[in-house]
JSON list of C-alpha atoms in Angstrom, two decimals:
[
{"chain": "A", "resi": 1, "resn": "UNK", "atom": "CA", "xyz": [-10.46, 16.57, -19.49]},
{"chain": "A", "resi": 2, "resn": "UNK", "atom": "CA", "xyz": [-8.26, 13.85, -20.45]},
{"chain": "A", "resi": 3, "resn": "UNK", "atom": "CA", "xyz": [-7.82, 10.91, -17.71]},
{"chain": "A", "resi": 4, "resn": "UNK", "atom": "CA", "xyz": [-4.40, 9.53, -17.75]},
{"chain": "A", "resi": 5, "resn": "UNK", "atom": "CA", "xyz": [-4.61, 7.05, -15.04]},
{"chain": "A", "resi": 6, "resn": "UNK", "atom": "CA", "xyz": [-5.91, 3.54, -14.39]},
{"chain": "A", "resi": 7, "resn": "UNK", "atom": "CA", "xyz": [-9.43, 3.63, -13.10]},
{"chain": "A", "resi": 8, "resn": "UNK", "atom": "CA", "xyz": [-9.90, 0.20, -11.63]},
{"chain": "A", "resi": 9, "resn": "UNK", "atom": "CA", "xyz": [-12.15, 0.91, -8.37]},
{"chain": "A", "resi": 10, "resn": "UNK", "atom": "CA", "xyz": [-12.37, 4.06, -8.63]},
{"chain": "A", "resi": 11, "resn": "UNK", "atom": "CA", "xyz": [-16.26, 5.58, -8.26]},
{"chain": "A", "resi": 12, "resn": "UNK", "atom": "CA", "xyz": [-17.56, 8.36, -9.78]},
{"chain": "A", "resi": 13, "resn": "UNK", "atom": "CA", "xyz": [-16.33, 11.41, -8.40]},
{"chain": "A", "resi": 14, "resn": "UNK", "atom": "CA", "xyz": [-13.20, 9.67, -7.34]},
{"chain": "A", "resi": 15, "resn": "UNK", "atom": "CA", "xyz": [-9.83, 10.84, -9.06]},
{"chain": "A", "resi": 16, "resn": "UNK", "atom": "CA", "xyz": [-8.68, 9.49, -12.69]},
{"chain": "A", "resi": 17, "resn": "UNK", "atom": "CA", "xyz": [-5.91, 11.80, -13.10]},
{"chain": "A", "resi": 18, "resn": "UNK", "atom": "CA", "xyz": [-2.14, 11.66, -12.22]},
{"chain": "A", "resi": 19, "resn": "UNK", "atom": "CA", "xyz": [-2.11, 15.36, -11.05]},
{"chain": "A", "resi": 20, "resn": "UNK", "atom": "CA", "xyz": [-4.89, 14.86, -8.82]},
{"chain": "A", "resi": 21, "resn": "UNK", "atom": "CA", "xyz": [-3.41, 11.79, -6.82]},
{"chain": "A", "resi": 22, "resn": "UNK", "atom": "CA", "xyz": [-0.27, 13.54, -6.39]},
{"chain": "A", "resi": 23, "resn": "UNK", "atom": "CA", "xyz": [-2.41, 16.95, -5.22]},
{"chain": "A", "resi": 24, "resn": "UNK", "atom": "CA", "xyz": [-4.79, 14.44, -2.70]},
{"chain": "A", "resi": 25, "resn": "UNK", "atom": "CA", "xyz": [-1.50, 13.42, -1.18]},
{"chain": "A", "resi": 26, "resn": "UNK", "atom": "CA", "xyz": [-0.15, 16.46, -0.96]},
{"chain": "A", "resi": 27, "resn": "UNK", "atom": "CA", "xyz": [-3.01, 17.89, 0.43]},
{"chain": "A", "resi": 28, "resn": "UNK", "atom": "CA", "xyz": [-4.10, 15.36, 2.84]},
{"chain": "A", "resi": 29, "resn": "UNK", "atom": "CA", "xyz": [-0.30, 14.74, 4.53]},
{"chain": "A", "resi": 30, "resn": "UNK", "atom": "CA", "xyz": [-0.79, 19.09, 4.58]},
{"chain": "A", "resi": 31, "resn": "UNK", "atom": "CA", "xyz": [-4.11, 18.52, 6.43]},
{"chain": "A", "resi": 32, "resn": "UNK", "atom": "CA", "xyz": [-3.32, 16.06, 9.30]},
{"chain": "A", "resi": 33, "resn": "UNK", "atom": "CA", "xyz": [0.35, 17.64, 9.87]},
{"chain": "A", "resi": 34, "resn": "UNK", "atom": "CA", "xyz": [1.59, 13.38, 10.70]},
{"chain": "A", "resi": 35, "resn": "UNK", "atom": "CA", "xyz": [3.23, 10.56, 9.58]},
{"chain": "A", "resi": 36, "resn": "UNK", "atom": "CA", "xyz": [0.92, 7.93, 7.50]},
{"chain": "A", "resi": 37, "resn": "UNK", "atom": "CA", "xyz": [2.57, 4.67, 6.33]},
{"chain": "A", "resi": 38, "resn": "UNK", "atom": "CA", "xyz": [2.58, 4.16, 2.23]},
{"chain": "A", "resi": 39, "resn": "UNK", "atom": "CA", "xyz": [-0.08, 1.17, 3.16]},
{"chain": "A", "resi": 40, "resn": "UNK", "atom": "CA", "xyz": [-2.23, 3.90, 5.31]},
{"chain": "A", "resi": 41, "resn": "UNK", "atom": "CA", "xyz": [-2.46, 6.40, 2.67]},
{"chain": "A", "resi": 42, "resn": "UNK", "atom": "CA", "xyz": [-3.67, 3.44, 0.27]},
{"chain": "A", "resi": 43, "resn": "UNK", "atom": "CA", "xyz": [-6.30, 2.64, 2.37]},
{"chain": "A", "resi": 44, "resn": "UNK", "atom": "CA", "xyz": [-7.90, 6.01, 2.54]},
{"chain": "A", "resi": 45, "resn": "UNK", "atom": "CA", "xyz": [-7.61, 6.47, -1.07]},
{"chain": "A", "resi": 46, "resn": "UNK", "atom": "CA", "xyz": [-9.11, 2.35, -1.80]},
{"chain": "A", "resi": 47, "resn": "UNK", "atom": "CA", "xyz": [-11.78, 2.36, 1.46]},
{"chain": "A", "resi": 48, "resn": "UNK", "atom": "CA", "xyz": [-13.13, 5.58, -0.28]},
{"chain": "A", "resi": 49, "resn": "UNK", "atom": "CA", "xyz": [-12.94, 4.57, -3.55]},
{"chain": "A", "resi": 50, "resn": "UNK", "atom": "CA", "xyz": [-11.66, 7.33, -4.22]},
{"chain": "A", "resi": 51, "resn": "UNK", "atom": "CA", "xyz": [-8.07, 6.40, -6.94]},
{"chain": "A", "resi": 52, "resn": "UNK", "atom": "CA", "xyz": [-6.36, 3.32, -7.96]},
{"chain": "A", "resi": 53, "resn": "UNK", "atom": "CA", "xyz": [-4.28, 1.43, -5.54]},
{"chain": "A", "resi": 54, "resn": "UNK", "atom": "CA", "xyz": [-1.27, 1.12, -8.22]},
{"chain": "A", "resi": 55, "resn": "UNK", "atom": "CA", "xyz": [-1.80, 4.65, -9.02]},
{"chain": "A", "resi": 56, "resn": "UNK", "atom": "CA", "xyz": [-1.57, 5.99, -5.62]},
{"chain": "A", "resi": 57, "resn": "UNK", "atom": "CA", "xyz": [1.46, 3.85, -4.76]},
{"chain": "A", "resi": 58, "resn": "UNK", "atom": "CA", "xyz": [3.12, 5.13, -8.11]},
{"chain": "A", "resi": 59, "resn": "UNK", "atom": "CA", "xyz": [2.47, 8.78, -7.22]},
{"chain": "A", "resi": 60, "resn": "UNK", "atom": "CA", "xyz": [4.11, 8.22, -3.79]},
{"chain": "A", "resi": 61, "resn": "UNK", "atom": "CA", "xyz": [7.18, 6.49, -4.97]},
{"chain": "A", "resi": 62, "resn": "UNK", "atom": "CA", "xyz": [7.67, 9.47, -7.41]},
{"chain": "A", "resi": 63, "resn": "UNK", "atom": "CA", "xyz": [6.60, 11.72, -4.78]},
{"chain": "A", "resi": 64, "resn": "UNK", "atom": "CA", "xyz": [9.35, 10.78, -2.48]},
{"chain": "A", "resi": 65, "resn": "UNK", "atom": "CA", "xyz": [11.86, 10.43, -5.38]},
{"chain": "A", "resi": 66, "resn": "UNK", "atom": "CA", "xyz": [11.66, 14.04, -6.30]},
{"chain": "A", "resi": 67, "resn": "UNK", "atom": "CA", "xyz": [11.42, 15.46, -2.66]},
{"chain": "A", "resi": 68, "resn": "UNK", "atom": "CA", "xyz": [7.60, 16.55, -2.84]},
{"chain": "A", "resi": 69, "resn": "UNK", "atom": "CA", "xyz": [6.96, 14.55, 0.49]},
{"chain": "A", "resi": 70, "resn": "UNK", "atom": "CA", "xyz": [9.66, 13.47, 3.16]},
{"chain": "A", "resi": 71, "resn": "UNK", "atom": "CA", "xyz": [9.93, 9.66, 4.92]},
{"chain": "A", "resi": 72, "resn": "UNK", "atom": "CA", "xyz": [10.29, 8.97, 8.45]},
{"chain": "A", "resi": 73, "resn": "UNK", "atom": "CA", "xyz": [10.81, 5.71, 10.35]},
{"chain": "A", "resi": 74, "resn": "UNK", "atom": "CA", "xyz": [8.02, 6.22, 13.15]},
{"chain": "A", "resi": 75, "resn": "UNK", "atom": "CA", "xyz": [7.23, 3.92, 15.74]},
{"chain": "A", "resi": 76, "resn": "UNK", "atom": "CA", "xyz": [3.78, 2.48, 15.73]},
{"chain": "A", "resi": 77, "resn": "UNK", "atom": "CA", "xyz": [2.53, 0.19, 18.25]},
{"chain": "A", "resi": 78, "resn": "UNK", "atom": "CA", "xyz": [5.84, -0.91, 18.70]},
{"chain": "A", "resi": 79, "resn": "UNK", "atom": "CA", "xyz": [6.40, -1.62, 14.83]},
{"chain": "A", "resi": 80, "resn": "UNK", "atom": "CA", "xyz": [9.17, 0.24, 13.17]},
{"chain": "A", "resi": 81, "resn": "UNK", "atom": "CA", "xyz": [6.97, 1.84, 9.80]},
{"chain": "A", "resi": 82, "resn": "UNK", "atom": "CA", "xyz": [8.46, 3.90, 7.16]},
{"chain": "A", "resi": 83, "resn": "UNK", "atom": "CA", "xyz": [5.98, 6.52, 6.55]},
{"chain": "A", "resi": 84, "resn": "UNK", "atom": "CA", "xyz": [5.93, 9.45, 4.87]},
{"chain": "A", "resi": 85, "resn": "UNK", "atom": "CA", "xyz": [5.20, 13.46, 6.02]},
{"chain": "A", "resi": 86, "resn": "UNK", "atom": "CA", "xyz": [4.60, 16.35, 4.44]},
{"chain": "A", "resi": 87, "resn": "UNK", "atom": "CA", "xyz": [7.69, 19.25, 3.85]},
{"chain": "A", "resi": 88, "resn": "UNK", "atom": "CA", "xyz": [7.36, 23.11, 2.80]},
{"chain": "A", "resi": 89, "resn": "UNK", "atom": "CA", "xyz": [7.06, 21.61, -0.67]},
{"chain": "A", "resi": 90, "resn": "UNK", "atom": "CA", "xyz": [4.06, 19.43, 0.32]},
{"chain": "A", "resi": 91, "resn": "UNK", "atom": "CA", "xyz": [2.09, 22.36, 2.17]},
{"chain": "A", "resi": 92, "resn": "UNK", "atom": "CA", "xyz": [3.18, 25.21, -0.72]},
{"chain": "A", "resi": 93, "resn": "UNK", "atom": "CA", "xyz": [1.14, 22.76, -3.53]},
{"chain": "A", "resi": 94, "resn": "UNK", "atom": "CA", "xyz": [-1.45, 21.48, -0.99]},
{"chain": "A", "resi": 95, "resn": "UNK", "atom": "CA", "xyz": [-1.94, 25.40, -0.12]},
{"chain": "A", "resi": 96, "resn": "UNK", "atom": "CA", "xyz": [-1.64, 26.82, -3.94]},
{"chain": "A", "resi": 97, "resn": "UNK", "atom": "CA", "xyz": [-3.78, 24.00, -5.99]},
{"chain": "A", "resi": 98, "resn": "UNK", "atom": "CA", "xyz": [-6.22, 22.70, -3.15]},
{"chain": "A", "resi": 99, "resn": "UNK", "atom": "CA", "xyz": [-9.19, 24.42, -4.35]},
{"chain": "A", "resi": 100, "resn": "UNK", "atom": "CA", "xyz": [-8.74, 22.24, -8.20]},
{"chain": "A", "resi": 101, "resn": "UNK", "atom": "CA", "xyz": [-10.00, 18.95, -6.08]},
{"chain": "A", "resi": 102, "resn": "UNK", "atom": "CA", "xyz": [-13.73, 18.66, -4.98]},
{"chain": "A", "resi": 103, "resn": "UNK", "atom": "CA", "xyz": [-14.16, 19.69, -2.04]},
{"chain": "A", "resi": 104, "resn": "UNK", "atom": "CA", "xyz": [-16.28, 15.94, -1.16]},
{"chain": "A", "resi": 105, "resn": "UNK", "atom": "CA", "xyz": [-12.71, 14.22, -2.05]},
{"chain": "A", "resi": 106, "resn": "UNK", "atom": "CA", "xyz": [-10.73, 16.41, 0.28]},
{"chain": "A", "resi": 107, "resn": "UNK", "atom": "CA", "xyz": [-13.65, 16.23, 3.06]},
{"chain": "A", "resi": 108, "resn": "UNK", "atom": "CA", "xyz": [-13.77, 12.27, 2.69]},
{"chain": "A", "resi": 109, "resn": "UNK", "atom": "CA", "xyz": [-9.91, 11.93, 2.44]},
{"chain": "A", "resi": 110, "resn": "UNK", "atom": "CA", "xyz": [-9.34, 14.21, 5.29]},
{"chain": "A", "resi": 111, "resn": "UNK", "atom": "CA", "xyz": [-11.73, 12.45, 7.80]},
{"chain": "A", "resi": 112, "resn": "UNK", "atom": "CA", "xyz": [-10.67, 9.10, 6.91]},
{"chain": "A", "resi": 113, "resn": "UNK", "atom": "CA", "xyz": [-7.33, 9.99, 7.65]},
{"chain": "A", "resi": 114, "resn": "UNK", "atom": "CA", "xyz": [-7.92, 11.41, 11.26]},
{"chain": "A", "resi": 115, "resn": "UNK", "atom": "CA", "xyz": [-10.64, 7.92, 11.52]},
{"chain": "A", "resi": 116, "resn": "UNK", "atom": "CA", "xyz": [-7.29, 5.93, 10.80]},
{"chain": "A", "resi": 117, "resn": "UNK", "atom": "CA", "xyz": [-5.18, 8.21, 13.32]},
{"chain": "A", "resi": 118, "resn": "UNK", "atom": "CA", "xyz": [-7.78, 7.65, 16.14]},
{"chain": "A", "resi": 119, "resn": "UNK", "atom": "CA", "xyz": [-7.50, 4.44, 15.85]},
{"chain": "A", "resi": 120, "resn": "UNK", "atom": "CA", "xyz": [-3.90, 3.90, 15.89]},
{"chain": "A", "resi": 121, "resn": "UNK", "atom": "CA", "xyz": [-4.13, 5.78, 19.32]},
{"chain": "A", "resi": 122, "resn": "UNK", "atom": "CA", "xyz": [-7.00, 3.69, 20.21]},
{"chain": "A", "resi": 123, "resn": "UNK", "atom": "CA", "xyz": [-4.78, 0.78, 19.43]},
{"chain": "A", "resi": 124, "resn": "UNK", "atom": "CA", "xyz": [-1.73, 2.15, 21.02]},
{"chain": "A", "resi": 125, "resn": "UNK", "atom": "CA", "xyz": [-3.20, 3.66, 24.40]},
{"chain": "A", "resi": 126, "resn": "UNK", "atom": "CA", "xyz": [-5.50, 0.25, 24.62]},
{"chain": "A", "resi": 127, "resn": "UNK", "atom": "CA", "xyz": [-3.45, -2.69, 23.94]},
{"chain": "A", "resi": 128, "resn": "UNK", "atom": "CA", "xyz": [-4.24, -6.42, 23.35]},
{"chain": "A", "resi": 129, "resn": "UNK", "atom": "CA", "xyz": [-2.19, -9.26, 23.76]},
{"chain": "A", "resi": 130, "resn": "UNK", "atom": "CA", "xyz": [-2.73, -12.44, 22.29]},
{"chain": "A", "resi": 131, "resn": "UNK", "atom": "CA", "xyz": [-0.88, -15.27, 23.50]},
{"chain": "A", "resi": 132, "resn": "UNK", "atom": "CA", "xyz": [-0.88, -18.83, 22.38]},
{"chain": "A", "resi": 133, "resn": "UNK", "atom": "CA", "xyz": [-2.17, -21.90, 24.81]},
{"chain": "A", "resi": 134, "resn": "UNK", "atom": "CA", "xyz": [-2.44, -25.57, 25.08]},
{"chain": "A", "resi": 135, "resn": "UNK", "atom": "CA", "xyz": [-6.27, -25.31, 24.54]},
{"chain": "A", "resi": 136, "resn": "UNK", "atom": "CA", "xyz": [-6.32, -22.14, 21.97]},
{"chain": "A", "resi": 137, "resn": "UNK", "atom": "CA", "xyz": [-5.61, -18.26, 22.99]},
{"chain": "A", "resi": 138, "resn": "UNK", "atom": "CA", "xyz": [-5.87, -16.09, 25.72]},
{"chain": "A", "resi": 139, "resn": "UNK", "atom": "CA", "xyz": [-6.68, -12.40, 24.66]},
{"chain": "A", "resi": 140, "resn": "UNK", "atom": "CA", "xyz": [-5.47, -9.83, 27.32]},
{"chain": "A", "resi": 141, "resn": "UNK", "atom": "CA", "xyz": [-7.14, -6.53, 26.77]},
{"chain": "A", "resi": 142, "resn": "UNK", "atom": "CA", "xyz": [-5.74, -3.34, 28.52]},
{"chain": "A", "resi": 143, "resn": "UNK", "atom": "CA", "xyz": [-7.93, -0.16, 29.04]},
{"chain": "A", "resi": 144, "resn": "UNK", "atom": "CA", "xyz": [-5.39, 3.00, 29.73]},
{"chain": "A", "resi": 145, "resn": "UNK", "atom": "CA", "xyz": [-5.98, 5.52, 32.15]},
{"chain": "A", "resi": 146, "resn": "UNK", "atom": "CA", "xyz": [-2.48, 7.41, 31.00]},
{"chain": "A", "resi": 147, "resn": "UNK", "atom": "CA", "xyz": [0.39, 6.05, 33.51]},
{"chain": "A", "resi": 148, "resn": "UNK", "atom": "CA", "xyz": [-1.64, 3.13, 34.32]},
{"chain": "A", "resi": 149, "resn": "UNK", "atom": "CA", "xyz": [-4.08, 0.31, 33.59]},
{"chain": "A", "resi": 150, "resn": "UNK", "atom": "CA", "xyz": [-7.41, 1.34, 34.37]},
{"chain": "A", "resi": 151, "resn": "UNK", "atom": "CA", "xyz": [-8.68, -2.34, 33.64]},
{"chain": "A", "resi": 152, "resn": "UNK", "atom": "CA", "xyz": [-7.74, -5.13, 31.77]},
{"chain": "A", "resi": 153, "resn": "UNK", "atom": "CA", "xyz": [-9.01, -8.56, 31.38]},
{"chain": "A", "resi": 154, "resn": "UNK", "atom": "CA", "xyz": [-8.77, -12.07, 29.61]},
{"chain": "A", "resi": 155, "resn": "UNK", "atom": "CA", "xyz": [-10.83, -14.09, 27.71]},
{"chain": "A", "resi": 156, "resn": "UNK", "atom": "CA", "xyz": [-10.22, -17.53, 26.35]},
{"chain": "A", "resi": 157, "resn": "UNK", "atom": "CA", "xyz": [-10.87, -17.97, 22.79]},
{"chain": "A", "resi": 158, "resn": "UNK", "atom": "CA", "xyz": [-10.62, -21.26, 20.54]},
{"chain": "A", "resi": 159, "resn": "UNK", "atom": "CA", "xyz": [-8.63, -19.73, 17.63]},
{"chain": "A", "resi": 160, "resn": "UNK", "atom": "CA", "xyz": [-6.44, -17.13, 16.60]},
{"chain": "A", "resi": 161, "resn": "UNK", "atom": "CA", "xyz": [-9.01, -15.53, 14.05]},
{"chain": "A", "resi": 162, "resn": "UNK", "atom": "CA", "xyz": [-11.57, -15.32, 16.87]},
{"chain": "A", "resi": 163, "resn": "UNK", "atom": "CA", "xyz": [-8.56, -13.81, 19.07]},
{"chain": "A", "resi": 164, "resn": "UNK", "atom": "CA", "xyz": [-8.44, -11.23, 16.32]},
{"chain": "A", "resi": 165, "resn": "UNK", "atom": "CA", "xyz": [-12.10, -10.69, 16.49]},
{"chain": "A", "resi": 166, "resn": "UNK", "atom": "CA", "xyz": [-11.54, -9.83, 19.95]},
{"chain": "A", "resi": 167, "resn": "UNK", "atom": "CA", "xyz": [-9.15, -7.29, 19.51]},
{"chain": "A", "resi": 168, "resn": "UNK", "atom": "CA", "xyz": [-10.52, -5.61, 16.66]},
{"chain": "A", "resi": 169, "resn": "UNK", "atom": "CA", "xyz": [-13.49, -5.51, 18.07]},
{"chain": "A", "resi": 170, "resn": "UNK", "atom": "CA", "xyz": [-11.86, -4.09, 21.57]},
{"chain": "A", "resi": 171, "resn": "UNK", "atom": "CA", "xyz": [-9.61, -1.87, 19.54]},
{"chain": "A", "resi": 172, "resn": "UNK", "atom": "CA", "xyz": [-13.47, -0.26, 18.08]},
{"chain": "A", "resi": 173, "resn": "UNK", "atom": "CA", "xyz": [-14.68, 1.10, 21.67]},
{"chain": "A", "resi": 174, "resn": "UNK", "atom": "CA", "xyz": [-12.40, 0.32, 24.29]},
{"chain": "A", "resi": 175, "resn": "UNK", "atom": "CA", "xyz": [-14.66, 2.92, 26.25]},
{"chain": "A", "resi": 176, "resn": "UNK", "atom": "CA", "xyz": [-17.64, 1.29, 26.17]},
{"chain": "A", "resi": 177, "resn": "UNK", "atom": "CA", "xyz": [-16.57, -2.13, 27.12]},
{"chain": "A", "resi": 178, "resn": "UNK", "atom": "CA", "xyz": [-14.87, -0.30, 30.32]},
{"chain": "A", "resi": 179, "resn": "UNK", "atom": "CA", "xyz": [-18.29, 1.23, 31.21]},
{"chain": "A", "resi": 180, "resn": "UNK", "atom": "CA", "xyz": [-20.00, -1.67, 30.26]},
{"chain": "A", "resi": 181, "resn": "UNK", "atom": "CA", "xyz": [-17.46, -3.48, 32.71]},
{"chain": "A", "resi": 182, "resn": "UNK", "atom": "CA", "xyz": [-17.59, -1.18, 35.21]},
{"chain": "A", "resi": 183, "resn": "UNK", "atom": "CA", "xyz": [-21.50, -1.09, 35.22]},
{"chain": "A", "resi": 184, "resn": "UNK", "atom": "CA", "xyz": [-21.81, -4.99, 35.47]},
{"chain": "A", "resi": 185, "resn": "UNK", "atom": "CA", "xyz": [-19.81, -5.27, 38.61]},
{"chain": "A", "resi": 186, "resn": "UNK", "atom": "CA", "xyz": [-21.10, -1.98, 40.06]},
{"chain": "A", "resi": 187, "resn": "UNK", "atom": "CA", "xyz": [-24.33, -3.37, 39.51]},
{"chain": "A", "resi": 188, "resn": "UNK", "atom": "CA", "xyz": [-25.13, -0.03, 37.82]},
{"chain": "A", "resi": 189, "resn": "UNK", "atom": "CA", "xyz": [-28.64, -0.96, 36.16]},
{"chain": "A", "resi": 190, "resn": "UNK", "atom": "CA", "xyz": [-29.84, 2.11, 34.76]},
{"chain": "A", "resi": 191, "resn": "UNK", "atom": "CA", "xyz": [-25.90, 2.87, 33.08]},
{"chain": "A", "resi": 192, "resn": "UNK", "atom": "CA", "xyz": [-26.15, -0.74, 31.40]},
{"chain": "A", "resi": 193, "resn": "UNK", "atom": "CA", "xyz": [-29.44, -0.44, 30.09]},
{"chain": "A", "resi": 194, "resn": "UNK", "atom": "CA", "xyz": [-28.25, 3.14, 28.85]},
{"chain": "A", "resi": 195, "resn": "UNK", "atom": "CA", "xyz": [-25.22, 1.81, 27.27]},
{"chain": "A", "resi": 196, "resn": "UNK", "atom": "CA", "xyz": [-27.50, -1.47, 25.79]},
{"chain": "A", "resi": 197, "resn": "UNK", "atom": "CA", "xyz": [-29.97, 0.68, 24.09]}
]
């Protein structure tokens, strides 16, 4: 088989040929059934190794010149993002070529996708403010119980990359740090050694 597109870190396994971008695109935006941004669908494909960035961002700007995938402006934690979304088009190639990619690149692409779409709602049912002080930041962390806040909290921090330490590392478990929480002021011994283990 001829490869006909750049290769630059891309593993082995991963895909080398224009087709098979386009097809991993098609196929993954058929999978999850919701909107990724251009920059989401780029980090699935670069995380994994699995084509070239400039590659992947050429097959989408063709893609959505010739109508094989649709864009939306969707809403994401309260960022306008143009994304894109699959259309009958989309699902009749994902559906009718599918089986032509390995089945470890669909699998991979697939469950990094629904990783990245957890954590968006992670992000957006869980938010984090970080606000600016005299003496550094104060990150505000919010742990959603649906209508309401089920806890939040602050925390002084010195600088804004340790503010975004914080909240990415909030944004990773919100869950635990509410039990963990909960279990320190409950004085819940045998739950924090549980959840320390």
């Amino acid at each position: 088989m001829d490869f006909d597109a750049l290769t630059g870190g891309v593993e082995p396994g991963g895909l080398r040929v224009k087709n098979d971008i386009r097809l991993l695109i098609c196929y993954l935006l058929s999978s999850i059934n919701a909107p990724l941004s251009k920059q989401d669908i780029v980090q699935i494909m670069q995380e994994n190794s699995l084509a070239n960035y400039f590659e992947v961002m050429d097959s989408l700007s063709e893609m959505i010149q010739k109508g094989t995938i649709d864009t939306v402006s969707f809403n994401q934690l309260n960022e306008k993002e143009d994304c894109v979304i699959c259309n009958d088009i989309t699902r009749n190639i994902a559906k009718q070529l599918d089986s032509t990619l390995p089945i470890s690149v669909r699998d991979c692409a697939v469950s990094a996708a629904f990783k990245l779409l957890a954590k968006a709602k992670r992000e957006k049912e869980n938010h984090v403010d970080i606000i600016e002080t005299k003496q550094g930041y104060q990150v505000e962390c919010h742990i959603s119980g649906g209508e309401m806040d089920l806890m939040s909290f602050k925390i002084y921090v010195p600088d804004i990359y340790q503010a975004r330490m914080v909240k990415e590392k909030f944004h990773e478990n919100p869950q635990r740090i509410y039990s963990i929480l909960l279990a320190s002021v409950t004085d819940d011994k045998e739950l924090l050694s549980e959840l320390f283990q």
